[in-house]
mmCIF file of C-alpha atoms in Angstrom:
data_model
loop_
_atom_site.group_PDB
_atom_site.id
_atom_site.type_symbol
_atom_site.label_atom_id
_atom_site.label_comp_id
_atom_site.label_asym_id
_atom_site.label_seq_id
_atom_site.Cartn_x
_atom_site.Cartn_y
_atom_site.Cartn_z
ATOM 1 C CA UNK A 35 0.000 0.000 0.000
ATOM 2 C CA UNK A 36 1.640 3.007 -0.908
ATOM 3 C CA UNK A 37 1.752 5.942 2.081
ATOM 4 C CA UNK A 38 1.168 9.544 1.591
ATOM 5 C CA UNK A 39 2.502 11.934 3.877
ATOM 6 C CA UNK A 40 1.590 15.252 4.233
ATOM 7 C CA UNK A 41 2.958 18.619 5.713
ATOM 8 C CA UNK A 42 2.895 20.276 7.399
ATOM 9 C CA UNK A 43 -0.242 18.895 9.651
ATOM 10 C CA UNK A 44 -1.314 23.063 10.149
ATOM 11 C CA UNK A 45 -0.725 25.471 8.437
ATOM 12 C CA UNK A 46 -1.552 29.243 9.874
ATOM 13 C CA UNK A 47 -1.576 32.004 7.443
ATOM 14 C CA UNK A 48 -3.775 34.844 7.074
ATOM 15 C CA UNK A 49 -6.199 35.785 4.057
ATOM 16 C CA UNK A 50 -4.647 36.752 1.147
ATOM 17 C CA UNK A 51 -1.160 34.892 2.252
ATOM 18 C CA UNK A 52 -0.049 31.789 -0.143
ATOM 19 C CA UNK A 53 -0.224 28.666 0.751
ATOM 20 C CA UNK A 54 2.090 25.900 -0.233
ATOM 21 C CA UNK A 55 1.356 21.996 0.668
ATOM 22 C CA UNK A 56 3.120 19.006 0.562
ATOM 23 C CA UNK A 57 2.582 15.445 -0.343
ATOM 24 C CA UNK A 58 5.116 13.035 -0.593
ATOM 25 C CA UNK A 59 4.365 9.432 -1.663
ATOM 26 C CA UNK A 60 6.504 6.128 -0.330
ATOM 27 C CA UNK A 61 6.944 5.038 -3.845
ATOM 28 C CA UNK A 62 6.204 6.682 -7.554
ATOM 29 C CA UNK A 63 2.243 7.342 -7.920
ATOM 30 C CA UNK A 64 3.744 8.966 -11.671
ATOM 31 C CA UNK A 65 1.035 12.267 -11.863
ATOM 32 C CA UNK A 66 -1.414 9.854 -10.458
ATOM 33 C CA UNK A 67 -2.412 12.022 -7.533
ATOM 34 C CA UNK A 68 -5.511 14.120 -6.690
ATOM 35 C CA UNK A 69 -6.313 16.907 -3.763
ATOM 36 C CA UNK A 70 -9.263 17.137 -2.389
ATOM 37 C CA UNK A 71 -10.736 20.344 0.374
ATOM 38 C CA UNK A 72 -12.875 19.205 2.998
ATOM 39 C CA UNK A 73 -14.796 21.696 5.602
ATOM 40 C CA UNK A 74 -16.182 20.604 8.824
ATOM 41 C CA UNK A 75 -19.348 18.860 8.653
ATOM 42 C CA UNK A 76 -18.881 18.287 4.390
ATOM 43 C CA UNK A 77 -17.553 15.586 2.135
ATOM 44 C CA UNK A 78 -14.459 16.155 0.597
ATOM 45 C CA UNK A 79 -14.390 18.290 -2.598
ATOM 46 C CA UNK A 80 -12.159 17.661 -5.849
ATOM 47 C CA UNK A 81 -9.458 20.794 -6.268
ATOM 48 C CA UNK A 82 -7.099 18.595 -8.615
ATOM 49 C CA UNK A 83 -6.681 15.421 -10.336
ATOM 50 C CA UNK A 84 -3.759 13.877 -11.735
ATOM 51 C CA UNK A 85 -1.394 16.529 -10.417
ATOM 52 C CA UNK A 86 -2.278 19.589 -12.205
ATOM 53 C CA UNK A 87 -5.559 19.407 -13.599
ATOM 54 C CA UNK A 88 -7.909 21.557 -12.006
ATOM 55 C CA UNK A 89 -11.275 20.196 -11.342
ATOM 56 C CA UNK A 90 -14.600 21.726 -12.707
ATOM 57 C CA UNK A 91 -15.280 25.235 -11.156
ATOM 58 C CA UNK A 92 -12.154 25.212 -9.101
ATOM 59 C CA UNK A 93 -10.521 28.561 -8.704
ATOM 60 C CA UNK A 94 -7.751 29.070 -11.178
ATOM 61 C CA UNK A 95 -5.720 30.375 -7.299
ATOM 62 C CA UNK A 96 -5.808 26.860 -7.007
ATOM 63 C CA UNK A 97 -3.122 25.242 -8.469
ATOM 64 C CA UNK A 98 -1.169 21.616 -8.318
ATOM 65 C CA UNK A 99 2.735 19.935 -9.581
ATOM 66 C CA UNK A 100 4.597 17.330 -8.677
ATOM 67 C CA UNK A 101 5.404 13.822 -10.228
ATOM 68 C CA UNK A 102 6.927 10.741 -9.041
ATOM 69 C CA UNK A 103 6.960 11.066 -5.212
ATOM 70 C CA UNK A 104 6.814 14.672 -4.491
ATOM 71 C CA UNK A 105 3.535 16.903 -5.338
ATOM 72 C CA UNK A 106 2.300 20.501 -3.860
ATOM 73 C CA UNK A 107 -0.540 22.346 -3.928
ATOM 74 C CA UNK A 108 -0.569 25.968 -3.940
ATOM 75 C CA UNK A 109 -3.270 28.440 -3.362
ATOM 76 C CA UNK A 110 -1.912 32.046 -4.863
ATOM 77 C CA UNK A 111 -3.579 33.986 -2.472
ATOM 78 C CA UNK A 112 -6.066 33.117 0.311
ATOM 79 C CA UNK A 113 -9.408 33.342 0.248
ATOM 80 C CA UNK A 114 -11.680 33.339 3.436
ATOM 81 C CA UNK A 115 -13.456 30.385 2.333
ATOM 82 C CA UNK A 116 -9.926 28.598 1.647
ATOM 83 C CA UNK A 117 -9.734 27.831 5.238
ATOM 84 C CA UNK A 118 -10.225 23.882 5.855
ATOM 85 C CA UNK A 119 -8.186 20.648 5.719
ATOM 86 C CA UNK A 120 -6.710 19.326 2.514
ATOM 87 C CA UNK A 121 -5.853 15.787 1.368
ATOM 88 C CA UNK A 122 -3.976 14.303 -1.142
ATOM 89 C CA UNK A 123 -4.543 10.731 -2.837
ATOM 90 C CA UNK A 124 -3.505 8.745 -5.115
ATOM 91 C CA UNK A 125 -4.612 6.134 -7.621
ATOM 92 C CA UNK A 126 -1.835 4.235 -8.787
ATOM 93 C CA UNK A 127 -2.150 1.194 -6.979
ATOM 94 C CA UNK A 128 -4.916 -0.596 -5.105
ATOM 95 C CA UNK A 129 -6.411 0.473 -2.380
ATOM 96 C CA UNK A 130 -6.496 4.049 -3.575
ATOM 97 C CA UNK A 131 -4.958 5.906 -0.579
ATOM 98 C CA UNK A 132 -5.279 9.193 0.863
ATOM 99 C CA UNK A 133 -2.838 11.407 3.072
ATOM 100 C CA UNK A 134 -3.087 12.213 6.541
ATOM 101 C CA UNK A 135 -4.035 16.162 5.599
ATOM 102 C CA UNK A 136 -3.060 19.757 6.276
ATOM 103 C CA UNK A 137 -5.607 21.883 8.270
ATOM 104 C CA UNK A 138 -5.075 25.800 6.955
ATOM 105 C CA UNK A 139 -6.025 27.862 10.087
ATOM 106 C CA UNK A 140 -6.508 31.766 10.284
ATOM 107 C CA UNK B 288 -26.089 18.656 -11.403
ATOM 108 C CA UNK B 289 -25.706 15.189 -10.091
ATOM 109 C CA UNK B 290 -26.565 14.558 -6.532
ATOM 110 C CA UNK B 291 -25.870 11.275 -4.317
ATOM 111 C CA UNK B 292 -27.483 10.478 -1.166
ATOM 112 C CA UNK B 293 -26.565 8.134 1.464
ATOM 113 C CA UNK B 294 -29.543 6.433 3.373
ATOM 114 C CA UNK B 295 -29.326 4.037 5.940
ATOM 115 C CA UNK B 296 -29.403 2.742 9.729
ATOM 116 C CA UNK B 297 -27.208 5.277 12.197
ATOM 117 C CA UNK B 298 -26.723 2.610 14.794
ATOM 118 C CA UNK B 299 -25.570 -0.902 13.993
ATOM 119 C CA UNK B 300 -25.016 -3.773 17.022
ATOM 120 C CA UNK B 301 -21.611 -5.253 16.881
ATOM 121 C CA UNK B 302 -21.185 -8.256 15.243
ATOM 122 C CA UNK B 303 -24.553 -6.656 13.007
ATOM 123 C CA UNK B 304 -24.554 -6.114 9.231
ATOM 124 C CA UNK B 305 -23.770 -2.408 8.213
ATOM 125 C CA UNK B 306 -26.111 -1.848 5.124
ATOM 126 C CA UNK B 307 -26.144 1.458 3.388
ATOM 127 C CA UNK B 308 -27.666 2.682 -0.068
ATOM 128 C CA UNK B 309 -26.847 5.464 -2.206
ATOM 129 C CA UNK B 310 -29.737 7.056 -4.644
ATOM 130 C CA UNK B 311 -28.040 8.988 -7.674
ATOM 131 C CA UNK B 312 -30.075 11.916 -8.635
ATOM 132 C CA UNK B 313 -29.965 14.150 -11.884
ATOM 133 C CA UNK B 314 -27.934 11.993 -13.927
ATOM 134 C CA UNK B 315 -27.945 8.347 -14.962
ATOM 135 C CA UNK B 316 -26.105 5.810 -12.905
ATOM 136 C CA UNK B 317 -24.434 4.265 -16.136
ATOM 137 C CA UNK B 318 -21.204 4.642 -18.009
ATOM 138 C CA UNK B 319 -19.383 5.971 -14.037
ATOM 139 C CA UNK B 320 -17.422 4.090 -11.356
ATOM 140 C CA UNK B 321 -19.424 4.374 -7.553
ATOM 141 C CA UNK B 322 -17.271 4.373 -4.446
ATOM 142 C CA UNK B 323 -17.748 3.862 -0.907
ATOM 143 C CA UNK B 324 -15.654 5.721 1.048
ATOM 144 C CA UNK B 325 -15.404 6.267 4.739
ATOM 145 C CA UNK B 326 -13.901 8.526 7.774
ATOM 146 C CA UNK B 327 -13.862 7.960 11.263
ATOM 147 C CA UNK B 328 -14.425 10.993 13.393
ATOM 148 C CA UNK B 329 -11.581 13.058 13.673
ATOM 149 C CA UNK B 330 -9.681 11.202 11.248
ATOM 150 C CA UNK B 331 -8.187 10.511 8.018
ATOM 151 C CA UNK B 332 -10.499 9.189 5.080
ATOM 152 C CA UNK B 333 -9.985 5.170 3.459
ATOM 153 C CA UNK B 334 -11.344 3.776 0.559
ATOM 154 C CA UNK B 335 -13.762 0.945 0.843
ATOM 155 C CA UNK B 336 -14.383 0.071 -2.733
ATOM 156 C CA UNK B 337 -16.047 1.145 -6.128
ATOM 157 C CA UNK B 338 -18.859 -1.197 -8.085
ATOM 158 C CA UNK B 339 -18.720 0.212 -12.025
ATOM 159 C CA UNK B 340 -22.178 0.608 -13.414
ATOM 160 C CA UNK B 341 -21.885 -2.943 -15.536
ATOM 161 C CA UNK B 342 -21.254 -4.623 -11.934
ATOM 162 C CA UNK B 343 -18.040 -5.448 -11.432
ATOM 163 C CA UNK B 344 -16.444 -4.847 -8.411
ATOM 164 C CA UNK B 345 -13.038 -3.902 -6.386
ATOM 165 C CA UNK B 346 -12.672 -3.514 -2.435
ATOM 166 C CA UNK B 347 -10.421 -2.873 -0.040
ATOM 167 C CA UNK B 348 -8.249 -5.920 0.744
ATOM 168 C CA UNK B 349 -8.775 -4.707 4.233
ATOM 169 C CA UNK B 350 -12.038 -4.988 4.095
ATOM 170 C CA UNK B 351 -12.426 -7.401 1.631
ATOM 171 C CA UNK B 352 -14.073 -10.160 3.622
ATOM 172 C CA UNK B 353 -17.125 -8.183 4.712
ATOM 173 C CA UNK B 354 -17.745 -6.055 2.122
ATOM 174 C CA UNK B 355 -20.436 -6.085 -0.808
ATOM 175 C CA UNK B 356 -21.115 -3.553 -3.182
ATOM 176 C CA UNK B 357 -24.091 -3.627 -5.692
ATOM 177 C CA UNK B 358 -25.785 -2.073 -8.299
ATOM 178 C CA UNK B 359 -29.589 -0.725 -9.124
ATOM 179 C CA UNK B 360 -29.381 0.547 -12.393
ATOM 180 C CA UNK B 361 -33.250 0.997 -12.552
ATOM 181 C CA UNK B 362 -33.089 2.574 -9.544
ATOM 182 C CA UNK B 363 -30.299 4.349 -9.706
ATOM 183 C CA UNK B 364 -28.472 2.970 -6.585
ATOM 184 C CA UNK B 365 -25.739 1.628 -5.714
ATOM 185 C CA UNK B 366 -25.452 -0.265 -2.156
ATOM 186 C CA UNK B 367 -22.629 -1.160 0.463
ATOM 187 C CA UNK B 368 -23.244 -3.915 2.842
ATOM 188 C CA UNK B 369 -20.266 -4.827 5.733
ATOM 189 C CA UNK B 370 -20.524 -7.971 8.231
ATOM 190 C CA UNK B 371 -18.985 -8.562 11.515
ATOM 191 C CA UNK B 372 -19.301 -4.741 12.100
ATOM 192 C CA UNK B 373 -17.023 -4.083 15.534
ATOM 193 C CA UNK B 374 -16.492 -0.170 16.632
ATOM 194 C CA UNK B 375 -13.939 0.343 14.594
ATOM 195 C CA UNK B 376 -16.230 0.516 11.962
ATOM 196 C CA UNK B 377 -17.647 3.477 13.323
ATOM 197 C CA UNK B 378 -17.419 6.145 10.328
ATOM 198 C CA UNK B 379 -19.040 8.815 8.350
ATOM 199 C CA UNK B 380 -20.307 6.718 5.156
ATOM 200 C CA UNK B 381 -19.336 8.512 2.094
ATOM 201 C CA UNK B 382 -20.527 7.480 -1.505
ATOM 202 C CA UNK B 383 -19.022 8.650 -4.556
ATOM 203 C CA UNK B 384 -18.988 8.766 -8.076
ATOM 204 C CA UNK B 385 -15.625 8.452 -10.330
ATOM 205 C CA UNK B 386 -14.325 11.202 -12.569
ATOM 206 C CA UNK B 387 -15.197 10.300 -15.907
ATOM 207 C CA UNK B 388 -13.657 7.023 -16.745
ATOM 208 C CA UNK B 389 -11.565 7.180 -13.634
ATOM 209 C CA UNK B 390 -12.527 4.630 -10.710
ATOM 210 C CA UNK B 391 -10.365 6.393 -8.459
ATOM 211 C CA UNK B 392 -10.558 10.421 -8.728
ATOM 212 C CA UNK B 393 -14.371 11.240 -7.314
ATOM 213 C CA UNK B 394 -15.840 14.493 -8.291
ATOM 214 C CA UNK B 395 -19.519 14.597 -6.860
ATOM 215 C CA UNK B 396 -20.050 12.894 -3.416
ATOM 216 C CA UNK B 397 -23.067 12.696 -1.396
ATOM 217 C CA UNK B 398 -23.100 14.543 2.108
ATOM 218 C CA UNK B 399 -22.124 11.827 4.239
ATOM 219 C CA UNK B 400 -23.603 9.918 6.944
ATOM 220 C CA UNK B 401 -22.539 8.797 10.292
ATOM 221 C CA UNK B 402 -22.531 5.100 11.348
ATOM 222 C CA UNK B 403 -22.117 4.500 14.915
ATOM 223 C CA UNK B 404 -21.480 0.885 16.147
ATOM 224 C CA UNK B 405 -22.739 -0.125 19.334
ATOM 225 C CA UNK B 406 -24.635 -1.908 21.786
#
């Protein structure tokens, strides 16, 4: 099962700051790997997919790179809304697997 | 817009049968991979397994021995069923539907709901 590991755990930045995430994978997931926002109380909600590809509707602040083992997500500039925990996963091998997530605080 | 909903029991006895269905709304249930997904509370989220429209299947290998996932096309639900449920099973019950013709990568997911195991 390949692990994801994320960082940092928290984040604290203030609106309008950029944010930069990390997700590094135990072995190659290639671009295989997705991030995903999730607010208390909600289901998860797709930002990116295989890397770099925003999702429908997604901000274009949102933004993702990385191949092989190492991936970030970056959001330009801070929105209040941005505020939440993040996840990464990825869907090279089975069981898809996600990371342990960042929480962006004010 | 395409909307999922979970329905099902909140409370489950140990050793019970966890049995949860998901009724896709505003867009057919055929030609897309369904997922089952949960997430403990407080904690990270883990991928139960995905049933594509046709009916064939792929789950967890930790979870493999309990779980069932089927398919209503002319219903347009999909359902999860796990056995031997203990408290570690309790979870917020996510279903899912896959990205195009990506099993894995879920773009529209239904708002979740909270199975507590106990006695």
């Amino acid at each position: 099962e390949i692990v994801l590991t994320q960082s940092p755990a928290t984040l604290s930045l203030s609106p309008g700051e950029r944010a930069t995430l990390s997700c590094r994978a135990s072995q190659s997931v290639s671009s295989y790997l997705a991030w995903y926002q999730q607010k208390p109380g909600q289901a998860p909600r797709l930002l990116i997919y295989d890397a770099s590809n925003r999702a429908t509707g997604i901000p274009a602040r949102f933004s993702g790179s990385g191949s092989g083992t190492d991936f970030t997500l970056t959001i330009s500039s801070l929105e209040p809304e941005d505020f939440a925990v993040y996840y990464c996963q990825q869907r090279t091998n089975w069981p898809p697997t996600f990371g342990g997530g960042t929480r962006v605080e004010i | 817009q395409v909307q999922l909903q979970e329905s099902g029991p909140g409370l489950v006895k140990p050793s019970e049968t966890l049995s949860l269905t998901c009724t896709v709304s505003g867009g057919s249930i055929s030609s897309y991979y369904w997922s089952w997904i949960r997430q403990p509370p407080g904690k990270g989220l883990e991928w139960i397994g995905y049933i594509y429209y046709s009916g064939s299947t792929n789950y967890n290998p930790s979870l493999e021995s309990r779980v069932t996932i089927s398919v209503d096309t002319s219903k347009n639900q999909f359902s999860l069923k796990l056995t031997s449920v203990t408290a570690a099973d309790t979870a917020v019950y996510y279903c899912a539907r896959g990205l195009n013709n990506d099993a894995y990568t879920n773009d529209f997911w239904g708002q979740g709901t909270l199975v507590t195991v106990s006695s």
